[in-house]
Coordinates of C-alpha atoms and ligand atoms in Angstrom, one line a residue:
X68 CA 225.1 190.0 -31.6
X69 CA 223.3 187.3 -33.7
X70 CA 219.9 187.1 -35.5
X71 CA 216.9 186.1 -34.1
X72 CA 213.2 185.1 -36.0
X73 CA 210.4 186.9 -34.5
X74 CA 207.6 184.5 -34.2
X75 CA 203.9 185.0 -34.8
X76 CA 201.5 187.3 -32.5
X77 CA 200.0 186.2 -29.6
X78 CA 197.2 189.2 -29.0
X79 CA 196.7 188.4 -33.2
X80 CA 196.5 184.5 -32.8
X81 CA 193.6 184.5 -29.6
X82 CA 191.2 186.4 -31.1
X83 CA 191.4 185.0 -34.8
X84 CA 191.4 181.9 -32.4
X85 CA 187.7 183.2 -30.7
X86 CA 186.2 184.2 -34.2
X87 CA 187.0 181.0 -35.5
X88 CA 183.7 179.6 -33.4
X89 CA 181.8 182.3 -36.0
X90 CA 182.5 179.5 -38.5
X91 CA 180.5 176.5 -39.1
X92 CA 183.8 175.0 -40.9
X93 CA 187.2 174.6 -41.2
X94 CA 189.6 177.8 -40.1
X95 CA 193.2 177.4 -40.8
X96 CA 196.1 179.3 -38.9
X97 CA 199.4 179.3 -39.8
X98 CA 202.6 181.0 -38.1
X99 CA 200.7 180.3 -35.1
X100 CA 203.1 180.8 -32.1
X101 CA 203.5 177.6 -29.5
X102 CA 202.9 179.5 -26.3
X103 CA 200.9 178.5 -24.0
X104 CA 198.0 180.8 -24.3
X105 CA 197.5 179.2 -27.2
X106 CA 197.2 176.1 -25.7
X107 CA 194.8 177.7 -23.8
X108 CA 193.0 178.9 -26.0
X109 CA 192.6 175.5 -28.0
X110 CA 191.4 173.8 -25.3
X111 CA 188.5 176.2 -24.7
X112 CA 187.8 175.5 -28.4
X113 CA 187.9 171.7 -27.5
X114 CA 185.6 172.1 -24.6
X115 CA 182.5 173.9 -26.8
X116 CA 182.7 171.5 -29.2
X117 CA 185.1 172.2 -31.9
X118 CA 188.0 170.1 -33.2
X119 CA 191.4 171.2 -33.4
X120 CA 194.9 169.9 -34.6
X121 CA 198.0 171.4 -33.9
X122 CA 201.1 170.8 -35.7
X123 CA 203.7 172.8 -34.5
X124 CA 202.9 176.2 -36.0
X125 CA 199.7 175.3 -38.1
X126 CA 196.6 174.9 -35.8
X127 CA 193.5 173.1 -37.8
X128 CA 190.1 174.4 -36.0
X129 CA 187.0 172.7 -37.3
X130 CA 183.8 174.6 -35.5
X131 CA 181.7 173.4 -37.7
X132 CA 179.9 171.5 -33.9
X133 CA 179.8 174.0 -31.2
X134 CA 177.4 171.9 -28.6
X135 CA 178.6 173.2 -25.6
X136 CA 178.2 177.1 -24.1
X137 CA 180.1 176.4 -20.8
X138 CA 183.8 177.8 -20.7
X139 CA 185.2 175.6 -18.2
X140 CA 186.5 177.9 -15.2
X141 CA 190.4 175.8 -15.0
X142 CA 191.2 177.9 -18.7
X143 CA 188.7 180.8 -18.0
X144 CA 190.7 181.7 -15.0
X145 CA 194.0 181.1 -17.1
X146 CA 193.9 183.5 -19.2
X147 CA 192.4 186.9 -19.4
X148 CA 191.8 186.7 -23.8
X149 CA 189.0 183.5 -23.0
X150 CA 186.1 186.6 -22.4
X151 CA 186.9 187.5 -26.0
X152 CA 185.0 183.9 -26.8
X153 CA 182.1 185.7 -25.1
X154 CA 181.0 187.8 -27.8
X155 CA 182.1 184.7 -30.3
X156 CA 179.7 182.2 -28.9
X157 CA 176.8 184.6 -28.4
X158 CA 177.5 185.2 -32.2
X159 CA 177.2 181.9 -33.0
X160 CA 174.9 180.1 -29.7
X161 CA 173.4 182.8 -28.5
X162 CA 174.5 181.6 -25.1
X163 CA 177.4 182.0 -22.8
X164 CA 178.8 180.8 -19.5
X165 CA 182.2 181.7 -18.0
X166 CA 183.6 182.9 -15.0
X167 CA 185.5 186.1 -14.6
X168 CA 188.8 185.7 -16.3
X169 CA 192.2 185.6 -15.4
X170 CA 195.4 186.5 -17.2
X171 CA 198.3 188.5 -15.5
X172 CA 198.7 190.2 -12.6
X173 CA 198.9 193.3 -13.7
X174 CA 196.3 195.0 -11.6
X175 CA 192.8 195.8 -11.8
X176 CA 191.3 194.1 -15.3
X177 CA 187.5 194.6 -15.1
X178 CA 185.5 193.4 -17.9
X179 CA 182.6 195.6 -17.6
X180 CA 183.2 197.5 -20.9
X181 CA 183.1 194.0 -22.5
X182 CA 180.0 193.1 -21.2
X183 CA 178.2 196.8 -22.0
X184 CA 179.0 196.3 -25.4
X185 CA 177.2 192.9 -25.3
X186 CA 174.3 194.2 -23.7
X187 CA 173.6 197.2 -26.4
X188 CA 173.9 194.6 -29.2
X189 CA 171.0 192.7 -27.4
X190 CA 172.4 190.0 -25.0
X191 CA 171.3 190.1 -21.1
X192 CA 174.0 189.0 -18.5
X193 CA 172.8 187.4 -14.8
X194 CA 175.9 187.2 -12.2
X195 CA 176.5 184.5 -9.9
X196 CA 179.1 185.2 -7.9
X197 CA 182.2 185.1 -10.2
X198 CA 179.5 182.7 -12.7
X199 CA 178.5 184.9 -15.7
X200 CA 175.5 184.0 -18.0
X201 CA 174.6 185.7 -20.9
X202 CA 172.1 185.3 -23.6
X203 CA 170.6 187.5 -26.4
X204 CA 166.8 185.7 -28.7
X205 CA 168.8 187.9 -30.9
X206 CA 171.6 190.0 -31.3
X207 CA 170.7 193.3 -33.2
X208 CA 173.1 196.1 -34.6
X209 CA 173.9 199.2 -32.3
X210 CA 175.5 202.1 -31.4
X211 CA 178.4 201.4 -29.0
X212 CA 180.9 204.1 -27.4
X213 CA 183.4 202.7 -25.7
X214 CA 184.3 204.6 -22.5
X215 CA 188.2 204.2 -22.9
X216 CA 189.8 202.1 -26.5
X217 CA 190.2 198.6 -24.8
X218 CA 191.4 196.1 -27.1
X219 CA 189.0 192.9 -25.9
X220 CA 186.4 194.7 -25.9
X221 CA 186.6 196.4 -29.0
X222 CA 187.3 192.9 -30.6
X223 CA 184.2 191.6 -28.3
X224 CA 181.7 193.9 -29.9
X225 CA 183.2 193.2 -33.2
X226 CA 182.8 189.0 -32.7
X227 CA 179.4 189.8 -31.5
X228 CA 178.1 191.9 -34.0
X229 CA 179.5 189.8 -37.3
X230 CA 176.5 187.5 -37.2
X231 CA 174.0 189.9 -35.5
X232 CA 171.2 191.3 -37.9
X233 CA 171.4 195.3 -39.1
X234 CA 174.8 197.4 -38.6
X235 CA 176.6 198.1 -36.0
X236 CA 178.6 201.2 -35.1
X237 CA 181.5 201.2 -32.8
X238 CA 182.7 204.2 -31.6
X239 CA 186.0 205.0 -29.3
X240 CA 187.8 201.9 -30.6
X241 CA 191.4 200.6 -30.1
X242 CA 194.0 200.9 -32.6
X243 CA 196.0 198.3 -32.4
X244 CA 197.0 196.5 -35.0
X245 CA 195.6 192.7 -33.5
X246 CA 192.1 194.8 -33.9
X247 CA 193.1 195.4 -38.0
X248 CA 194.6 191.6 -38.2
X249 CA 191.1 190.2 -36.8
X250 CA 188.7 192.7 -38.9
X251 CA 191.2 191.6 -41.7
X252 CA 190.5 188.0 -41.0
X253 CA 186.6 188.0 -40.6
X254 CA 186.6 190.0 -44.1
X255 CA 188.2 187.0 -45.4
X256 CA 185.8 184.6 -44.1
X257 CA 183.1 186.8 -45.9
X258 CA 182.4 189.4 -43.0
X259 CA 181.6 192.7 -43.1
X260 CA 183.7 194.8 -41.1
X261 CA 184.9 198.5 -42.1
X262 CA 187.5 200.8 -40.4
X263 CA 189.5 198.0 -38.5
X264 CA 192.4 200.0 -37.0
X265 CA 190.5 203.2 -37.0
X266 CA 188.8 204.9 -33.8
X267 CA 185.3 203.7 -35.9
X268 CA 184.9 200.4 -36.8
X269 CA 181.0 199.7 -39.2
X270 CA 179.9 196.1 -39.2
X271 CA 177.2 195.0 -41.1
X272 CA 176.0 191.7 -40.0
X273 CA 176.1 189.0 -42.4
X274 CA 174.3 185.7 -41.9
X275 CA 176.9 183.3 -42.2
X276 CA 180.7 183.1 -42.4
X277 CA 182.6 180.4 -44.7
X278 CA 185.9 178.8 -44.5
X279 CA 189.2 180.5 -44.5
X280 CA 193.5 180.4 -43.8
X281 CA 195.1 183.0 -42.3
X282 CA 198.3 183.8 -41.1
X283 CA 199.3 185.0 -38.0
X284 CA 201.5 188.4 -38.0
X285 CA 204.6 188.4 -36.5
X286 CA 204.4 189.8 -32.8
X287 CA 205.8 193.1 -32.0
X288 CA 205.9 193.0 -28.6
X289 CA 208.1 189.8 -28.8
X290 CA 210.1 191.8 -31.5
X291 CA 210.2 194.9 -28.7
X292 CA 211.5 192.5 -26.4
X293 CA 214.6 191.2 -28.1
X294 CA 215.1 194.9 -29.2
X295 CA 215.1 196.2 -26.1
X296 CA 217.1 193.8 -24.7
X297 CA 219.9 194.6 -27.2
X298 CA 219.8 198.3 -26.4
X299 CA 220.5 197.5 -22.8
X300 CA 223.0 194.7 -23.3
X301 CA 225.0 196.7 -25.7
X302 CA 225.1 194.7 -29.6
X303 CA 224.8 194.2 -33.0
X304 CA 221.2 192.4 -33.9
X305 CA 218.6 191.0 -37.0
X306 CA 215.4 190.7 -35.9
X307 CA 214.1 188.8 -39.0
X308 CA 210.5 189.9 -39.5
X309 CA 210.1 192.3 -37.3
X310 CA 207.2 195.0 -37.7
X311 CA 209.1 197.5 -37.4
X312 CA 206.1 199.4 -38.9
X313 CA 204.3 198.8 -35.3
X314 CA 207.2 199.9 -33.3
X315 CA 207.6 203.4 -34.7
X316 CA 207.4 205.0 -31.3
X317 CA 209.6 202.5 -29.8
X318 CA 212.7 202.4 -32.6
X319 CA 212.2 206.4 -32.4
X320 CA 212.9 206.0 -28.5
X321 CA 215.7 203.5 -29.1
X322 CA 217.3 206.1 -31.3
X323 CA 217.3 208.5 -28.8
X324 CA 218.5 206.7 -26.3
X325 CA 222.3 205.9 -28.3
X326 CA 220.5 202.6 -31.0
X327 CA 221.7 202.8 -34.8
X328 CA 218.1 201.4 -36.3
X329 CA 217.5 200.0 -39.8
X330 CA 214.5 198.7 -41.1
X331 CA 212.6 197.4 -44.2
X332 CA 209.7 194.9 -44.5
X333 CA 212.2 192.2 -43.7
X334 CA 212.9 193.1 -40.5
X335 CA 214.8 195.1 -38.5
X336 CA 218.4 195.9 -37.3
X337 CA 219.7 197.3 -33.8
X338 CA 222.9 198.4 -33.0
X339 CA 223.9 200.2 -29.8
X340 CA 227.9 200.8 -29.6
X341 CA 228.5 203.6 -27.9
X342 CA 226.4 205.4 -24.7
X343 CA 223.0 204.0 -23.7
X344 CA 221.4 207.9 -22.9
X345 CA 218.7 208.8 -20.6
X346 CA 215.6 209.3 -22.2
X347 CA 214.1 211.5 -20.0
X348 CA 210.4 211.1 -19.1
X349 CA 208.4 208.5 -20.5
X350 CA 204.7 207.0 -20.7
X351 CA 203.2 204.6 -21.7
X352 CA 199.4 204.5 -24.1
X353 CA 197.4 203.0 -26.1
X354 CA 198.5 202.3 -30.2
X355 CA 201.0 204.3 -31.6
X356 CA 202.3 204.9 -28.6
X357 CA 204.6 203.2 -26.4
X358 CA 202.9 200.0 -25.8
X359 CA 202.7 199.1 -21.7
X360 CA 203.3 195.4 -22.9
X361 CA 207.3 196.5 -23.3
X362 CA 206.9 198.9 -20.0
X363 CA 208.8 195.9 -17.8
X364 CA 211.3 195.7 -20.1
X365 CA 212.0 199.1 -21.0
X366 CA 212.9 199.9 -17.0
X367 CA 215.5 197.1 -17.4
X368 CA 217.5 199.8 -20.6
X369 CA 216.2 202.7 -18.5
X370 CA 218.6 202.0 -15.6
X371 CA 221.8 200.9 -17.8
X372 CA 221.2 204.8 -19.4
X373 CA 223.2 207.7 -18.1
X374 CA 221.2 210.0 -16.4
X375 CA 217.6 210.4 -15.2
X376 CA 215.3 208.6 -16.4
X377 CA 210.9 207.9 -15.7
X378 CA 208.4 205.9 -17.0
X379 CA 204.5 206.5 -15.8
X380 CA 202.5 203.4 -16.6
X381 CA 199.3 205.1 -18.3
X382 CA 197.4 201.9 -18.7
X383 CA 197.2 199.1 -15.9
X384 CA 197.6 199.9 -12.3
X385 CA 199.8 197.3 -10.9
X386 CA 202.2 197.2 -13.4
X387 CA 205.0 198.2 -12.3
X388 CA 206.0 195.4 -9.1
X389 CA 208.6 193.9 -11.2
X390 CA 210.8 196.7 -9.9
X391 CA 211.0 194.8 -6.6
X392 CA 212.7 192.3 -8.5
X393 CA 215.3 194.4 -10.8
X394 CA 216.0 196.3 -7.4
X395 CA 217.5 193.0 -6.5
X396 CA 219.8 193.2 -8.8
X397 CA 220.8 196.9 -8.6
X398 CA 218.5 198.4 -10.9
X399 CA 217.7 201.3 -8.2
X400 CA 214.0 201.7 -9.5
X401 CA 212.0 204.0 -7.3
X402 CA 208.3 203.1 -7.7
X403 CA 205.7 206.5 -7.0
X404 CA 201.9 205.2 -7.7
X405 CA 202.3 204.6 -11.4
X406 CA 205.9 206.5 -12.0
X407 CA 208.5 204.2 -11.9
X408 CA 212.1 206.5 -11.7
X409 CA 215.8 205.8 -11.7
X410 CA 219.4 207.2 -12.0
X411 CA 221.8 205.2 -14.1
X412 CA 224.1 204.2 -15.1
X413 CA 223.6 201.2 -12.6
X414 CA 225.8 198.2 -12.4
X415 CA 223.5 195.2 -12.0
X416 CA 224.5 192.3 -10.4
X417 CA 223.1 188.3 -10.9
X418 CA 220.8 187.2 -8.8
X419 CA 217.9 184.5 -8.2
X420 CA 214.4 186.4 -9.2
X421 CA 211.5 185.2 -9.4
X422 CA 208.8 186.4 -12.5
X423 CA 205.3 186.8 -11.1
X424 CA 203.5 187.7 -14.7
X425 CA 204.9 187.3 -18.3
X426 CA 206.4 190.6 -19.3
X427 CA 207.6 191.5 -16.1
X428 CA 209.5 187.9 -16.4
X429 CA 210.8 188.6 -19.8
X430 CA 212.6 192.0 -18.2
X431 CA 214.0 189.9 -15.8
X432 CA 215.4 187.6 -17.8
X433 CA 216.8 190.5 -20.4
X434 CA 218.3 191.9 -16.5
X435 CA 220.1 188.6 -16.1
X436 CA 221.5 189.0 -19.4
X437 CA 223.4 192.5 -18.5
X438 CA 224.0 191.6 -15.3
X439 CA 227.0 190.9 -14.1
X440 CA 227.7 186.8 -13.0
X441 CA 224.2 184.8 -13.1
X442 CA 221.2 185.2 -12.7
X443 CA 218.4 182.4 -12.4
X444 CA 214.8 183.3 -13.1
X445 CA 212.1 181.1 -11.7
X446 CA 208.4 180.4 -12.6
X447 CA 209.1 180.3 -16.8
X448 CA 206.1 178.9 -17.2
X449 CA 204.8 182.8 -17.0
X450 CA 206.7 183.7 -19.9
X451 CA 206.1 180.3 -21.7
X452 CA 202.5 182.1 -22.1
X453 CA 203.4 184.7 -25.0
X454 CA 207.2 183.7 -26.0
X455 CA 207.8 180.7 -27.5
X456 CA 211.6 180.0 -26.3
X457 CA 213.2 182.5 -24.8
X458 CA 216.1 181.0 -24.2
X459 CA 216.6 179.9 -27.3
X460 CA 215.8 183.2 -28.7
X461 CA 218.5 185.3 -26.8
X462 CA 221.1 182.4 -27.3
X463 CA 220.7 183.0 -31.0
X464 CA 221.6 186.6 -29.9
X465 CA 224.8 185.9 -28.5
X466 CA 223.6 185.4 -25.0
X467 CA 224.9 183.0 -22.2
X468 CA 221.6 181.6 -21.1
X469 CA 220.2 177.9 -20.4
X470 CA 217.3 176.3 -18.6
X471 CA 216.7 174.0 -16.2
X472 CA 214.3 171.2 -15.9
Ligands
UD1_204 C1 195.2 193.8 -24.2 C2 196.4 192.7 -24.7 C3 197.3 193.0 -23.8 C4 198.0 194.5 -23.5 C5 196.6 195.9 -23.4 C6 196.9 197.1 -23.3 C7 195.3 190.7 -25.8 C8 195.4 188.9 -25.0 N1 196.0 191.2 -24.5 O1 194.6 192.8 -23.4 O2 198.3 192.5 -23.7 O3 198.6 194.7 -22.4 O4 195.3 194.8 -24.2 O5 197.3 197.3 -24.8 O6 195.4 191.4 -26.7 N2 189.7 197.9 -19.1 C9 188.2 198.6 -18.1 N3 187.4 197.4 -18.4 C10 186.7 196.8 -19.9 C11 187.8 196.3 -20.1 C12 189.2 197.1 -19.8 O7 188.2 199.3 -17.5 O8 186.0 196.1 -19.5 C13 191.0 198.4 -18.6 C14 191.8 197.7 -18.5 O9 191.5 197.8 -16.9 C15 193.3 198.5 -18.2 C16 192.2 199.2 -19.8 O10 191.1 199.2 -20.0 O11 193.0 199.7 -17.8 C17 193.1 198.5 -21.1 O12 192.8 197.6 -21.0 P1 192.2 196.5 -22.6 O13 192.6 197.7 -23.5 O14 190.9 196.3 -22.6 O15 193.3 194.6 -22.1 P2 193.1 194.0 -22.7 O16 192.0 193.7 -23.7 O17 192.5 193.0 -21.6

């Protein structure tokens, strides 16, 4: 019961921060979420010579001088999105040195599509163990056909193509809203990118970008997490700023499960007072289907719903590990391959559980809110990678929740 204001989007902010490397001047971002992944990207930008000043949600990045091409291991291995700096660095400096990136432990996360796309634009990579060196005499427009609509590979290809000579056509692009946001930001800085948010992006290379300002859009995954929390726990809440148009499938699903939804440009109202009904068989998919990033929170709602449900993970092959922790709370989830099945309604009981990655960690917190008795969730640092303050937000939605230092 209550209202939560939805923070700026992690997945929109990080690629725009990487893109700032292409601007030989100042980029000002507002509504940039105060999360640890943004701190990590700030450190990466500083490590190549950019000046970064962060005042709350405002970020001022001055990339007039880029003096180094080495991305430090400490930050690269901490966050998967560090890999999108490769395309931007090649675009700006024609050189980049980095390690195979880290990130959430949710299955295999190869970077072959990133490297293939950059190679087609003219980059040459050499590898020594986990260390990669990328160089390009010059980048030239190319025809790139991605084998899968990867979000990061699409972003990398666009970033490297912006200052390349000639025109680049990218096919089978990811259509996630964050790609459209990145392309709009780049165009606001003088790039010529067409088709962002569609399956086919055209980039006409330009010689230089200029200074610009950008407001980061609200985070659809954070909004979806809290909406699913209300669905699972019951109640009535307003999620102000929540981007309803980016959550169409999730809102339809919530309605099928028994929630009432009202949405406008200002946000989303969600109410679930009656029985929570199983939606049957679900699967995650590429945008606009149900996002893989909401799969773990959804498991919590499914085990609370009346009837049999299943949820098949179609994007990452190791993302159902959180079921084991949820089962310690009584979720009764059976996992077979990439499919999780449960029969509800299950009564969850509070206990101590451990987060192992970002979205799974958020799901454990939601489960704790729904469970009888106290729950303690360890490893909050994973959740802080993407949620500004999940405790603050759930408290403002009426949850009995606190944090220990
Ligand atoms: C981005 C999001 C992440 C989200 C994911 C899918 C950011 C910072 N992160 O991650 O929150 O869960 O999209 O919506 O925006 N793949 C390859 N080779 C590659 C690249 C990807 O095989 O070179 C595979 C991955 O293993 C995965 C699938 O493609 O199975 C999709 O991954 P991708 O869309 O690239 O995800 P990310 O960009 O890493």
